[in-house]
Tab-separated table of C-alpha atoms and ligand atoms in Angstrom:
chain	number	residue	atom	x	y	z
A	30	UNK	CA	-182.088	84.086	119.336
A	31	UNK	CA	-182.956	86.362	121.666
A	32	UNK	CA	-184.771	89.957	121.567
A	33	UNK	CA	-183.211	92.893	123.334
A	34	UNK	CA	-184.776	96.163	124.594
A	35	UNK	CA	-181.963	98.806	125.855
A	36	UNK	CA	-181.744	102.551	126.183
A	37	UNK	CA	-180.646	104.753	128.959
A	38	UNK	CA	-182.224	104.727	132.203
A	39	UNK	CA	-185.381	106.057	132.811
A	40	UNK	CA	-187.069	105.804	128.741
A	41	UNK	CA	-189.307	102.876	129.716
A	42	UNK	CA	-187.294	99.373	129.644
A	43	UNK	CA	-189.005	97.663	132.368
A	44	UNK	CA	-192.419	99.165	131.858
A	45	UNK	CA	-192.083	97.618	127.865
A	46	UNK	CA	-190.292	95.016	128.770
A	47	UNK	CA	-192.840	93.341	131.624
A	48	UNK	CA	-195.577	93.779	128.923
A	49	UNK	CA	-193.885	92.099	125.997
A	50	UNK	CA	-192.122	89.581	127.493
A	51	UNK	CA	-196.080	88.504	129.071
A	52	UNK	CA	-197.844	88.828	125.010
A	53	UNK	CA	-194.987	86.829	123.313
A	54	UNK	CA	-194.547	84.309	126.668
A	55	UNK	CA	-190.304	85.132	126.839
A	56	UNK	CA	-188.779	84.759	129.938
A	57	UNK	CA	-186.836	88.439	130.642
A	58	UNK	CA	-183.287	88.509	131.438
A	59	UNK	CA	-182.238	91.486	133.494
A	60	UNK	CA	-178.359	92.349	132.454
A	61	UNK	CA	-178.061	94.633	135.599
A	62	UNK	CA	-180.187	91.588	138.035
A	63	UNK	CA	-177.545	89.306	137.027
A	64	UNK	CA	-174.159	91.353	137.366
A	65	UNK	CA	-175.960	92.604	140.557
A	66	UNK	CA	-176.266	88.206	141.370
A	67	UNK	CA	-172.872	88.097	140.323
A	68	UNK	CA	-170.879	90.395	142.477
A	69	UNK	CA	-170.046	92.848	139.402
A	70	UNK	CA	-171.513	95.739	140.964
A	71	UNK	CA	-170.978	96.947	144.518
A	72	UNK	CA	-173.220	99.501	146.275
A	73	UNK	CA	-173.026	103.185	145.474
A	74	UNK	CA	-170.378	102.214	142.667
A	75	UNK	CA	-171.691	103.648	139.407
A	76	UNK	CA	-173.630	101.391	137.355
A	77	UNK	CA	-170.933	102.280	134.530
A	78	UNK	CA	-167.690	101.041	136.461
A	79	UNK	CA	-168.750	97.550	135.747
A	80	UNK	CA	-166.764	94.537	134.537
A	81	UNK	CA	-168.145	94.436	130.960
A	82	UNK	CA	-165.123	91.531	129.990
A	83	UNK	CA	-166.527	89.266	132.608
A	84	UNK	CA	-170.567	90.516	132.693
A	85	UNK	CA	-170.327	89.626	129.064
A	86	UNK	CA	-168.857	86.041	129.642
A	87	UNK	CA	-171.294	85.135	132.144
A	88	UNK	CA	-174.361	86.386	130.000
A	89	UNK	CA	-173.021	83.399	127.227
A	90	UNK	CA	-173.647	80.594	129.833
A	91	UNK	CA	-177.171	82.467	130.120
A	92	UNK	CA	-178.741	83.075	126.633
A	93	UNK	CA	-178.567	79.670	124.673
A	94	UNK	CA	-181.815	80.101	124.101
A	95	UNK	CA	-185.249	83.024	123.259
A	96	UNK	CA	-185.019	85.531	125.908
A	97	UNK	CA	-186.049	89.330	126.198
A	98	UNK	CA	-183.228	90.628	127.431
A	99	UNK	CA	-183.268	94.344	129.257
A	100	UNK	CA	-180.599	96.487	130.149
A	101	UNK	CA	-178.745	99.599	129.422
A	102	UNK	CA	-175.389	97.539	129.277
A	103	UNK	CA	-176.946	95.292	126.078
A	104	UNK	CA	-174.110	97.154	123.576
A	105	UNK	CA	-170.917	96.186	125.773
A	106	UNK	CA	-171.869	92.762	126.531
A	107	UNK	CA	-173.871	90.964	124.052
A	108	UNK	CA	-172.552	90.088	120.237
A	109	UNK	CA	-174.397	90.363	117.211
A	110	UNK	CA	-174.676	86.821	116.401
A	111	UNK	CA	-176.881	86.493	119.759
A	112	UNK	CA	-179.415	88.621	119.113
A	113	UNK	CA	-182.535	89.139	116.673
A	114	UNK	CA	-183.081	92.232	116.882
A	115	UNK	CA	-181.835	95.104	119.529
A	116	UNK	CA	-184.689	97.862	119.838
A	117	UNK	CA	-183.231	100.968	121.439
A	118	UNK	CA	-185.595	103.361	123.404
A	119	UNK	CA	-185.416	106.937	123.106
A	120	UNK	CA	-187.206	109.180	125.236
A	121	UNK	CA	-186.808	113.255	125.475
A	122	UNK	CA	-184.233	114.252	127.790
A	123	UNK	CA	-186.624	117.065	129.086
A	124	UNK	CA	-189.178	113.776	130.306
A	125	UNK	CA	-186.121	111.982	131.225
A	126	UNK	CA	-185.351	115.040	134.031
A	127	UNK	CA	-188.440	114.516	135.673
A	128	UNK	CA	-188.088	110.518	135.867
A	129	UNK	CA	-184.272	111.234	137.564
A	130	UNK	CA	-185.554	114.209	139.840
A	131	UNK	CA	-188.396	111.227	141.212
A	132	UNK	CA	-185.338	108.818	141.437
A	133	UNK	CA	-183.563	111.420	143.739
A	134	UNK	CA	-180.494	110.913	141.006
A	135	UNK	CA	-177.662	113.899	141.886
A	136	UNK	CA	-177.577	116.689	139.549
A	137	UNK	CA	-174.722	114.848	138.196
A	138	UNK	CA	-176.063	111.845	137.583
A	139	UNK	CA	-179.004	113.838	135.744
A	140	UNK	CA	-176.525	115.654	133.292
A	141	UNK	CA	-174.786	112.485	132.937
A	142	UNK	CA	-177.439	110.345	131.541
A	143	UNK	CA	-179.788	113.241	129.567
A	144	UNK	CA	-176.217	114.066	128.044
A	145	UNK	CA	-175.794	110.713	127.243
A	146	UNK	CA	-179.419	110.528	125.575
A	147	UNK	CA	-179.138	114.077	123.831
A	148	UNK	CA	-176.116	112.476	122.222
A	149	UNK	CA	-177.436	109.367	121.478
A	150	UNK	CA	-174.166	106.962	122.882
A	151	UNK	CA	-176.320	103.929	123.566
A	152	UNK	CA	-178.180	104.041	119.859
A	153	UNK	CA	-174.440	104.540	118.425
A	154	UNK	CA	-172.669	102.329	120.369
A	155	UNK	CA	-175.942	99.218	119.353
A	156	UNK	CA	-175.758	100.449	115.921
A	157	UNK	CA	-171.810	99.701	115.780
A	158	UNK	CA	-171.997	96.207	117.668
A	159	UNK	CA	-175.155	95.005	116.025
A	160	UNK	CA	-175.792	97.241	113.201
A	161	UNK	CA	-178.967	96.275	110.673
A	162	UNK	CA	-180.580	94.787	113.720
A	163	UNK	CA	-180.602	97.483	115.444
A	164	UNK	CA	-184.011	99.506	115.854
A	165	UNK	CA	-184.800	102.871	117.545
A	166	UNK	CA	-188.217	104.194	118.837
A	167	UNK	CA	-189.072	107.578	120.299
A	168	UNK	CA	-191.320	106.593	123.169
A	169	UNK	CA	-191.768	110.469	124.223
A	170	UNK	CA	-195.813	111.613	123.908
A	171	UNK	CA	-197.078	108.203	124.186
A	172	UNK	CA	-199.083	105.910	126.040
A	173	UNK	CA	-197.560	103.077	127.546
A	174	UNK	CA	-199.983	101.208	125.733
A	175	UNK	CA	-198.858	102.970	122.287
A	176	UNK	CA	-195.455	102.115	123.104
A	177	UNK	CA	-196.514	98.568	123.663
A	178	UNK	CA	-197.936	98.245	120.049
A	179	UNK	CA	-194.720	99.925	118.582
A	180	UNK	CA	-192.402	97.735	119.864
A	181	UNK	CA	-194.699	94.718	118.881
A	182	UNK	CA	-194.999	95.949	115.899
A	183	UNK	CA	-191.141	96.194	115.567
A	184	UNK	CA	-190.270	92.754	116.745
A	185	UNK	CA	-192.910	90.958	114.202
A	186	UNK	CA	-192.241	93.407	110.993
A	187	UNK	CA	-188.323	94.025	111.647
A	188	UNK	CA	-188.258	97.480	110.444
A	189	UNK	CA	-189.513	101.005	111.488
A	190	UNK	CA	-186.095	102.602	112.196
A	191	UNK	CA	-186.975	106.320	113.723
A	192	UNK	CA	-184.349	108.752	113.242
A	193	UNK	CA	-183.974	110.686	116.840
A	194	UNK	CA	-182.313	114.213	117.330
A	195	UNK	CA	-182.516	115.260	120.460
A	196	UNK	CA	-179.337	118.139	119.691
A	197	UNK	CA	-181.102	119.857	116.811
A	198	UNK	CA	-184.281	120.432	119.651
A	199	UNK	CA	-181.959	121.426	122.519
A	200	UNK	CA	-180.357	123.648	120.590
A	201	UNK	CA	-183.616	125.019	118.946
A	202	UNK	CA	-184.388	125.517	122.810
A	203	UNK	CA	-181.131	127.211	123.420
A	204	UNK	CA	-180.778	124.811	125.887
A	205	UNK	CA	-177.208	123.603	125.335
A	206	UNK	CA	-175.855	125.295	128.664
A	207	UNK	CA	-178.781	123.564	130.498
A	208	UNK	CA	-177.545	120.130	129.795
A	209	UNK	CA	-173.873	119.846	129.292
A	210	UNK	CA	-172.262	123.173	131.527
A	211	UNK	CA	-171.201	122.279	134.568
B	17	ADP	N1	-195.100	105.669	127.878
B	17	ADP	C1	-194.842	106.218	129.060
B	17	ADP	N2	-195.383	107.398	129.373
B	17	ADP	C2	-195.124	107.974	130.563
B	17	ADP	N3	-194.339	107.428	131.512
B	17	ADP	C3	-193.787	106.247	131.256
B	17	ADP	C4	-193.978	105.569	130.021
B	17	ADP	N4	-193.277	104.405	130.061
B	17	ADP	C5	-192.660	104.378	131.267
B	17	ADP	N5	-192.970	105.465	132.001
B	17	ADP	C6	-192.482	105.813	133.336
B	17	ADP	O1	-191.136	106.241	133.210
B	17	ADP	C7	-190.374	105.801	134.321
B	17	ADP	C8	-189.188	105.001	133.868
B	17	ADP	O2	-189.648	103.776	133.307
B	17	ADP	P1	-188.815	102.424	133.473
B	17	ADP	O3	-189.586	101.369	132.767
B	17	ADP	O4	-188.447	102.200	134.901
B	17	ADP	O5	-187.501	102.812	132.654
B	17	ADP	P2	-186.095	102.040	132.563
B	17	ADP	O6	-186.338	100.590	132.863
B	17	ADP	O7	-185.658	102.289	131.163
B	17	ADP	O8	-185.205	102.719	133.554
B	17	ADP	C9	-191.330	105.014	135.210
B	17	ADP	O9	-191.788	105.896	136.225
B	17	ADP	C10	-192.459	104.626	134.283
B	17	ADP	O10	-193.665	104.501	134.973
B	18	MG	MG1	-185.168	99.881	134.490
């Protein structure tokens, strides 16, 4: 069964997931490489317009085996009996503004996806599809080399759940109106 490492854009997939798949020798499979091979995605159509029905049917010719698979789509095309364990990066969505402003993302597209970590959709909607083996792991303050060991750590122990509340600090900063006005 395979591993999985999702989150929303921008918290660190690739960087983790190039670094773990080389220590534990698993070939990665990139969910958004293959819809991208497989005509699901067309260019400057939102990432989130995609197929799931038919992304998800083409991943199950794909994974009979141990993968890492990456990709922000994991919870709306993979099932639970596929997986090991699903480790969901979190990452503060004041760092996350600075990784979108260097991608050139629209302001849009920046609200979109630090609303979307503030409110934690992706870690929901993992928990719901693949509940106890789901993990999450606040990768904000750390090294990429810290974040390395934590997710290593993860994988071989199977625990570590980290509870992350990114509303309770926006709204300490009074920063509601900054994220989600329009
Ligand atoms: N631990 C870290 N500390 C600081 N920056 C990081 C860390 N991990 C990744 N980054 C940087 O954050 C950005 C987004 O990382 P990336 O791996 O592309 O995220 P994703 O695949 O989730 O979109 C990259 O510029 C990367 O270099
Ligand atoms: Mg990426």
């Amino acid at each position: 069964m395979s591993i999985v490492i999702t989150g929303n854009p921008g918290v660190g997939k690739h960087t983790v997931a190039e670094k773990i798949a080389h220590r534990l020798g698993l070939p990665i499979i990139d969910i958004n490489k293959i819809a991208k091979e497989s005509g699901l995605f067309e260019e400057n159509k939102d990432v989130n317009d995609i197929d799931t029905e038919k992304l998800k049917k083409i991943l199950v010719g794909k994974i009979s085996d141990n993968f890492l698979i990456v990709g922000h789509l994991a919870p709306y095309v993979l099932d639970k009996s596929q997986v090991k364990i699903v480790i969901v990066l979190r990452r503060s969505p004041y760092d996350l503004i600075t990784v979108y402003k260097n991608r050139k993302y629209s302001d849009k597209k920046i609200k979109d996806n630090t609303g979307s970590e503030i409110l934690g959709i992706i870690a929901h909607d993992a928990i719901n599809r693949f509940e106890e083996k789901t993990v999450q792991i606040d990768m904000t303050g750390k090294t990429i080399e810290e974040n390395e060991e934590n997710v290593i750590s993860i994988i071989s122990t199977n625990k570590r759940n980290e509870n992350v509340d990114w509303l309770d600090l926006v709204t300490k900063n009074n920063d509601l109106q900054k994220f989600f006005s329009d």
